[in-house]
PDB file of C-alpha atoms in Angstrom:
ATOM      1  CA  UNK A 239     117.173 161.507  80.248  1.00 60.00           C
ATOM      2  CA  UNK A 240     117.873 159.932  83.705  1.00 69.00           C
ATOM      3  CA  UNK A 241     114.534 159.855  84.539  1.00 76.00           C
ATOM      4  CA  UNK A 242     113.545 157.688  81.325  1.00 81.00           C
ATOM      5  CA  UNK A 243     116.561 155.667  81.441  1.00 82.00           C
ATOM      6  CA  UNK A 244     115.586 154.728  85.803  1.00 84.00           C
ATOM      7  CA  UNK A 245     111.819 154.314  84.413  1.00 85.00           C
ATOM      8  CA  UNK A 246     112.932 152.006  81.492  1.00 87.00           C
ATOM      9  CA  UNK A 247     114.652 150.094  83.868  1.00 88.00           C
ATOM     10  CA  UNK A 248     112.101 149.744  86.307  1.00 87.00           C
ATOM     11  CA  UNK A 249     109.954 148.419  83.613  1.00 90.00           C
ATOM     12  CA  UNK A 250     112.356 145.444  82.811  1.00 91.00           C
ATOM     13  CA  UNK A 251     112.892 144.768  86.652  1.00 89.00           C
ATOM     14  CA  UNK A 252     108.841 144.522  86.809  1.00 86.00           C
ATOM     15  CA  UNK A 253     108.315 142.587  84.225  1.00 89.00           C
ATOM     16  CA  UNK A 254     111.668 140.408  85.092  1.00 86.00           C
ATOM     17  CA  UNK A 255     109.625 139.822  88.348  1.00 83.00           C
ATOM     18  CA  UNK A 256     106.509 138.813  86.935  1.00 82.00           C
ATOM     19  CA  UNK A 257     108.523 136.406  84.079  1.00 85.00           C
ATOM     20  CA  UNK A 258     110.179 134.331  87.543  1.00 79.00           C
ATOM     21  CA  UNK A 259     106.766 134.006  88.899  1.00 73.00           C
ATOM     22  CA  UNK A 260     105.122 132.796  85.988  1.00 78.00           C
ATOM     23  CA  UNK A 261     107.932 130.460  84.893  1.00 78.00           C
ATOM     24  CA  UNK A 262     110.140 129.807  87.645  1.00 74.00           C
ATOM     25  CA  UNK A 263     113.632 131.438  87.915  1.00 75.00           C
ATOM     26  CA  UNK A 264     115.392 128.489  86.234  1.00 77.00           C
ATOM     27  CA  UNK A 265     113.277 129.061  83.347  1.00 83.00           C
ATOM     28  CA  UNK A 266     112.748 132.408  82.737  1.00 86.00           C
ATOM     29  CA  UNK A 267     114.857 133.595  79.479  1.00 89.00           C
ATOM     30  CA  UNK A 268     115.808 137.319  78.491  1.00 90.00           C
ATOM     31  CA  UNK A 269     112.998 136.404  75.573  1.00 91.00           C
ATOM     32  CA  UNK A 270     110.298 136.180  77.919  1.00 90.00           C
ATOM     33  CA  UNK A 271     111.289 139.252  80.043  1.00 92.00           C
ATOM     34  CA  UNK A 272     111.784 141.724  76.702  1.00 92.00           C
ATOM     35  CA  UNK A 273     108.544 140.132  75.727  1.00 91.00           C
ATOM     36  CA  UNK A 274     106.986 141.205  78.248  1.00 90.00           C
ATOM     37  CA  UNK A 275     108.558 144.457  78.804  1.00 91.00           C
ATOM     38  CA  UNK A 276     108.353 145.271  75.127  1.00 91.00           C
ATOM     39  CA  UNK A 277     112.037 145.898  74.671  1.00 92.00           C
ATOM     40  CA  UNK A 278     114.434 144.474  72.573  1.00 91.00           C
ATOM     41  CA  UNK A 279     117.319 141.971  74.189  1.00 90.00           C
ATOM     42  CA  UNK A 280     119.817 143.824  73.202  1.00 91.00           C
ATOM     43  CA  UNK A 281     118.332 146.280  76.058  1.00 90.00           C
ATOM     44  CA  UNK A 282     118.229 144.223  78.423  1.00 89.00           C
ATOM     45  CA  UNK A 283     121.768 143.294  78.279  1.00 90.00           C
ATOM     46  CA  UNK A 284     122.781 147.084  77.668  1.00 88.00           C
ATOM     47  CA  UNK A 285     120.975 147.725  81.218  1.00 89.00           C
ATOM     48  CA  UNK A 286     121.857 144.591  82.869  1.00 89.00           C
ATOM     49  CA  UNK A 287     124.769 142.821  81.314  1.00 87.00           C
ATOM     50  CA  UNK A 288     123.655 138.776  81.618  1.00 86.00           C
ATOM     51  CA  UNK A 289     120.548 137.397  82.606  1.00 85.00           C
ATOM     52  CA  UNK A 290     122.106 136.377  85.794  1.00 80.00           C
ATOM     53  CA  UNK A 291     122.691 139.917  86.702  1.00 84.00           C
ATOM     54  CA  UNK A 292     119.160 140.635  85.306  1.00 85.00           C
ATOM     55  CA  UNK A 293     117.566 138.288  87.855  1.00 80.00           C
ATOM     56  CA  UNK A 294     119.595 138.707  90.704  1.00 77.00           C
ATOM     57  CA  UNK A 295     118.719 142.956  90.183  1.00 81.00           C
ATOM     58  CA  UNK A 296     114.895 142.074  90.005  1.00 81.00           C
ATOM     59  CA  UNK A 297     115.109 140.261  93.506  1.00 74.00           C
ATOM     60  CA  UNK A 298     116.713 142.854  94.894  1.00 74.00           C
ATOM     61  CA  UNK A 299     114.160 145.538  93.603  1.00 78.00           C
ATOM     62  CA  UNK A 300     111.493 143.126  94.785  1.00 73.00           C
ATOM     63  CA  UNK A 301     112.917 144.055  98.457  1.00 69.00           C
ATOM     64  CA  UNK A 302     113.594 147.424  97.411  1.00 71.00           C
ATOM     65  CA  UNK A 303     110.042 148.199  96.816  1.00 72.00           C
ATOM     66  CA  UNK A 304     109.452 147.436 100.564  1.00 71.00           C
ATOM     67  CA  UNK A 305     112.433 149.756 101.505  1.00 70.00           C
ATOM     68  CA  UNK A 306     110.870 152.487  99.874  1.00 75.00           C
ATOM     69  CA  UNK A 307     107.196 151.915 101.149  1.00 79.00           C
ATOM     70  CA  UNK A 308     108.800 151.000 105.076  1.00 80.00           C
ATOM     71  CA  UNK A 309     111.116 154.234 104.797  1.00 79.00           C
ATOM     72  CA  UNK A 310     107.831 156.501 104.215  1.00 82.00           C
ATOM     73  CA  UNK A 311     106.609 155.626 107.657  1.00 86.00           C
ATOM     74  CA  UNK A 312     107.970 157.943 110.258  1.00 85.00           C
ATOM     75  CA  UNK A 313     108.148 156.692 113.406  1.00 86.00           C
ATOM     76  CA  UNK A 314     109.154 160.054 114.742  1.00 87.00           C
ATOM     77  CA  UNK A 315     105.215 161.048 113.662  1.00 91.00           C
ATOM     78  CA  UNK A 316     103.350 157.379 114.125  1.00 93.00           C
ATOM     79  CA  UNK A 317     102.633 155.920 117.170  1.00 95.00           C
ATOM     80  CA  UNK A 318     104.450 152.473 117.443  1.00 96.00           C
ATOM     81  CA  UNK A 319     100.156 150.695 116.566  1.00 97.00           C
ATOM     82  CA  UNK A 320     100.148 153.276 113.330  1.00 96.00           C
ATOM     83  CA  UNK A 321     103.720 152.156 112.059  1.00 95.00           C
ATOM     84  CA  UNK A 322     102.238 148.741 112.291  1.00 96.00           C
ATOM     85  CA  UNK A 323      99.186 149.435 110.542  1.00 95.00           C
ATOM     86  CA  UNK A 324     101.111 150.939 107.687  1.00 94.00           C
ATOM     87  CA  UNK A 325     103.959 148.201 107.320  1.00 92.00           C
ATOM     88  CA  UNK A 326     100.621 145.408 107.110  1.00 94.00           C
ATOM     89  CA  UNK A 327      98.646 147.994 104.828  1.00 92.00           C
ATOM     90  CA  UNK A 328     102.149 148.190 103.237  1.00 88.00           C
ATOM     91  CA  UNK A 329     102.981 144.632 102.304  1.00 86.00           C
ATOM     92  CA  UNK A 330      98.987 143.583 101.789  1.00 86.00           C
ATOM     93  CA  UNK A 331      98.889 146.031  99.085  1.00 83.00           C
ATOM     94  CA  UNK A 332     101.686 144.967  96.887  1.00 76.00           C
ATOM     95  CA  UNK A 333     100.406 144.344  93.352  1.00 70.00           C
ATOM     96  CA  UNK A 334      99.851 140.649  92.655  1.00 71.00           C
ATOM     97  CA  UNK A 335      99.729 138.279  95.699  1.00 76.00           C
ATOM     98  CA  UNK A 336      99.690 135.154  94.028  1.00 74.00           C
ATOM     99  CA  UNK A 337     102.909 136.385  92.017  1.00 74.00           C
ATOM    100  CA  UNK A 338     104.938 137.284  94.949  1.00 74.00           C
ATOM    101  CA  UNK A 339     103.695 134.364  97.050  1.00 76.00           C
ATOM    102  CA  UNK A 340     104.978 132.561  93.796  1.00 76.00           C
ATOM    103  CA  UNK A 341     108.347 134.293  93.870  1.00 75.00           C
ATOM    104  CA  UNK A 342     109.555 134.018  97.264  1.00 74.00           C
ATOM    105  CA  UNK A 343     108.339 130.495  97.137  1.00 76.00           C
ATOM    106  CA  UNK A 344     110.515 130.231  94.077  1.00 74.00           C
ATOM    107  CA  UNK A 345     113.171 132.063  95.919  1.00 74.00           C
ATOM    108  CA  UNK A 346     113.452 129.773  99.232  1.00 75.00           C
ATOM    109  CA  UNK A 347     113.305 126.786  96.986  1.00 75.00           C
ATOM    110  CA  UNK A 348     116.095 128.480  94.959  1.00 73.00           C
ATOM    111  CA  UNK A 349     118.870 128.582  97.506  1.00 74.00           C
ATOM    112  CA  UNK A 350     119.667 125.303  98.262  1.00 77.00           C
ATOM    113  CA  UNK A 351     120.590 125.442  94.734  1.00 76.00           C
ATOM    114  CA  UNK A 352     122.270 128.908  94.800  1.00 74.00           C
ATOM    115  CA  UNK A 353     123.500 129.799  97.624  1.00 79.00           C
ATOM    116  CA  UNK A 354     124.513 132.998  96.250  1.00 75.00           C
ATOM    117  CA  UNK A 355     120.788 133.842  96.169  1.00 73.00           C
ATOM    118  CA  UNK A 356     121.287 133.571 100.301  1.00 77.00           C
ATOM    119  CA  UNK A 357     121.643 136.925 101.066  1.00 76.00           C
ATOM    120  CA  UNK A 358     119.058 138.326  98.440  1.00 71.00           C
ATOM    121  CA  UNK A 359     116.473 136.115 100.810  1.00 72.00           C
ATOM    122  CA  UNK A 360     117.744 136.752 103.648  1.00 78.00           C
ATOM    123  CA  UNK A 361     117.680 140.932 103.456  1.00 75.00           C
ATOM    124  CA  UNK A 362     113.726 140.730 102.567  1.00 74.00           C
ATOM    125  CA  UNK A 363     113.031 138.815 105.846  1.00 78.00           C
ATOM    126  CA  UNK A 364     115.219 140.964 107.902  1.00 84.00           C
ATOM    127  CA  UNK A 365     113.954 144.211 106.744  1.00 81.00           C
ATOM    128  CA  UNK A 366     110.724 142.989 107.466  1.00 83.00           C
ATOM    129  CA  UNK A 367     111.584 141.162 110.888  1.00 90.00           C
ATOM    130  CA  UNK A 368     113.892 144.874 111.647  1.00 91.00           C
ATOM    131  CA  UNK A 369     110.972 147.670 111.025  1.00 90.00           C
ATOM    132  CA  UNK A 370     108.178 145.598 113.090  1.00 94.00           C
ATOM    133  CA  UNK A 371     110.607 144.216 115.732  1.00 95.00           C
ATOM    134  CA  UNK A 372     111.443 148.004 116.187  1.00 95.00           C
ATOM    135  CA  UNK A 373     107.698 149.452 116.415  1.00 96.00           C
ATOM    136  CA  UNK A 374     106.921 146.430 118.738  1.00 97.00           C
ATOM    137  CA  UNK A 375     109.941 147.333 120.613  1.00 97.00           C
ATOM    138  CA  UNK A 376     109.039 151.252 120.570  1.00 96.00           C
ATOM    139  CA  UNK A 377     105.442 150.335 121.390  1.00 97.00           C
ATOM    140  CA  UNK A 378     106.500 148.224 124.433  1.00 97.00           C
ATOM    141  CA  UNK A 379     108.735 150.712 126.111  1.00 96.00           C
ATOM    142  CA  UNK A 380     106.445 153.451 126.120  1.00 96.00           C
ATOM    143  CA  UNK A 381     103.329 151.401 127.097  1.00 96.00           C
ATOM    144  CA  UNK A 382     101.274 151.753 123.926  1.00 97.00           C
ATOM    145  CA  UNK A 383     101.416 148.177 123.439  1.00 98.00           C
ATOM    146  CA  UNK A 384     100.407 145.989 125.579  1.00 97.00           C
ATOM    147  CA  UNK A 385     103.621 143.703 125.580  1.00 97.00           C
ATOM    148  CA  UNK A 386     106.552 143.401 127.933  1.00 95.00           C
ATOM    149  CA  UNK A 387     110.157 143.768 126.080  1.00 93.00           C
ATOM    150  CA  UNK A 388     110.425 139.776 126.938  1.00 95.00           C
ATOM    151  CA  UNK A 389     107.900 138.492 124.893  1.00 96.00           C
ATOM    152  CA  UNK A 390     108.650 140.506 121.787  1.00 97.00           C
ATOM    153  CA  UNK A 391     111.230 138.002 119.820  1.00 96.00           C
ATOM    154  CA  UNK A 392     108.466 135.410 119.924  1.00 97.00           C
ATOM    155  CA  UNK A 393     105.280 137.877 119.365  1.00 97.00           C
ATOM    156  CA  UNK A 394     107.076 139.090 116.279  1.00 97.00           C
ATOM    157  CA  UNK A 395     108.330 135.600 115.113  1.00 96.00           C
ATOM    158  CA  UNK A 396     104.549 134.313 115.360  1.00 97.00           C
ATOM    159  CA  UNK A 397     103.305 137.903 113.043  1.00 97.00           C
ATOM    160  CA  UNK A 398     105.777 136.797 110.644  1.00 94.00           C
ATOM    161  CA  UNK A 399     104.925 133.294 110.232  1.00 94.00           C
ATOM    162  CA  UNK A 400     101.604 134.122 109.723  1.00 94.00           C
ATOM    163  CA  UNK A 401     102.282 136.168 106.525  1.00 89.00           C
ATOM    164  CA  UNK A 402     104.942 133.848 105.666  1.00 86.00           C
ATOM    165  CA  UNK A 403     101.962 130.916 105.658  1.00 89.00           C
ATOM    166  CA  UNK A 404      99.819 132.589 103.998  1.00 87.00           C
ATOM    167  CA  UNK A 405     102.026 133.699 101.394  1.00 83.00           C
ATOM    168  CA  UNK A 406     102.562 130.416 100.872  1.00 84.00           C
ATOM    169  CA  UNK A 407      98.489 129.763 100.789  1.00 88.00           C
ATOM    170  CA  UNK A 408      97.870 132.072  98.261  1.00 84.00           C
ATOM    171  CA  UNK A 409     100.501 131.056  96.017  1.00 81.00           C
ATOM    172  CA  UNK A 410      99.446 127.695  95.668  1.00 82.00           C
ATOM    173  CA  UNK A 411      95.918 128.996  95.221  1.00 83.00           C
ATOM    174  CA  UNK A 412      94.527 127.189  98.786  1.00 89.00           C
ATOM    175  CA  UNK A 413      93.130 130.633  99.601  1.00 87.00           C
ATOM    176  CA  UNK A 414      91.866 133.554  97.654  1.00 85.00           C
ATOM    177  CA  UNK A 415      94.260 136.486  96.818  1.00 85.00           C
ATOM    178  CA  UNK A 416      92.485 139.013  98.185  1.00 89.00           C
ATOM    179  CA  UNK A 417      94.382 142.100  99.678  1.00 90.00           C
ATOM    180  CA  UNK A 418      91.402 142.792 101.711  1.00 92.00           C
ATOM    181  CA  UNK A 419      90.677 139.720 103.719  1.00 93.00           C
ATOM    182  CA  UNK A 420      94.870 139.157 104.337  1.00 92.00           C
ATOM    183  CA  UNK A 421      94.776 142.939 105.677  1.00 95.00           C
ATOM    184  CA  UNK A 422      91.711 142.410 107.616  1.00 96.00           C
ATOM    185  CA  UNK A 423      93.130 138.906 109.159  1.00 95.00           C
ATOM    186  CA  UNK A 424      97.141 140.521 109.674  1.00 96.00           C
ATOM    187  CA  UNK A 425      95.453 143.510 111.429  1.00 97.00           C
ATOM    188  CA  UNK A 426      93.374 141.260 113.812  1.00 97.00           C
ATOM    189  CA  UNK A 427      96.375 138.976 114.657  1.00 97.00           C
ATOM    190  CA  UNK A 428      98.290 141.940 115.286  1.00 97.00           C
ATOM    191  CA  UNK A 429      95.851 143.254 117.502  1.00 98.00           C
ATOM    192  CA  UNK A 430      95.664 140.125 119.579  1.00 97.00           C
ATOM    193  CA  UNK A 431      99.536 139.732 119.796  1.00 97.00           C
ATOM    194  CA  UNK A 432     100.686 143.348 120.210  1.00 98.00           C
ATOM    195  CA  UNK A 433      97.795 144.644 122.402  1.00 97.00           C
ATOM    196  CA  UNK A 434      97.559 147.788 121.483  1.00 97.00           C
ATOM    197  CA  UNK A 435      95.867 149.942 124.219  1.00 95.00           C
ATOM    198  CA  UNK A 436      93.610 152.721 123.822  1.00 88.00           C
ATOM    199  CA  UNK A 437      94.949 156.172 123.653  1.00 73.00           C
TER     200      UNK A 437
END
């Protein structure tokens, strides 16, 4: 029963997600979202109380889903270049680009408005910034990057522009969202910053 009810609501947070990239999060209703999760709204608000609570949830599942994919790769059995590798592989193959380049667009925009929104932004960028700061880190102590432990804060505030950028280039549509090419161009950047040096 647990099971369905964590699936059902996993479901709504999805399609709560895809509702605030499509219309914006000022203008997505609890009518769209049971629309297109193909419950009733009565379920939504058993599950999540107000649409407020309903969208603030869905943000914070959108960086959950990262959580879950980051927490998967082991340091303790990747070498610092392989953690990398999977957090890029990671992020590139979220379903739906252009939606999420959409939503954290929406998101940023969002705050200056919201400011209680703040801290739902802000934990996406640190996880992020946390896990490859750390590999980078790990990588640069034990030589298997080709970095010294000065230049890391700016190597890994240049990575995360770039994805940040092109986010922002796929959402409005100025470059194709295509998973392969942004892996392919994340993994050569990464190479060229980080250095990593043959085993």
């Amino acid at each position: 029963m647990a099971r369905n009810q964590e699936a059902k609501r996993r479901v709504i947070l999805e399609a709560t997600l895809e509702s605030i990239s499509r219309h914006g999060y000022e203008a997505t209703r609890l009518r769209d979202v049971s629309e297109s999760a193909g419950v009733s709204i009565g379920v939504l608000q058993h599950y999540f109380g107000t649409r407020e609570q309903l969208l603030g949830e869905a943000l914070g599942y959108a960086s959950g889903e990262l959580v879950e994919h980051f927490a998967a790769l082991d340091p303790a059995r990747l070498s610092p270049w392989m953690e990398l590798r999977g957090m890029i592989g990671v992020v590139c193959g979220m379903p739906s680009l252009h939606g999420r380049g959409l939503l954290w667009l929406e998101m940023s925009s969002l705050v200056r408005r919201h400011p209680e929104l703040r801290g739902r932004l802000d934990s996406v960028y640190e996880l992020w910034d946390t896990h490859v700061r750390a590999a980078v880190q790990r990588g640069a102590a034990d030589g298997s990057l080709g970095v010294g432990p000065e230049s890391v804060d700016d190597l890994v505030a240049i990575f995360l522009a770039f994805f940040d950028g092109y986010e922002y280039e796929i959402a409005s549509s100025l470059v194709p969202d295509d998973p392969a090419v942004l892996e392919r161009r994340a993994v050569l950047l990464a190479e060229r910053l980080f250095r990593p040096v043959p085993a």
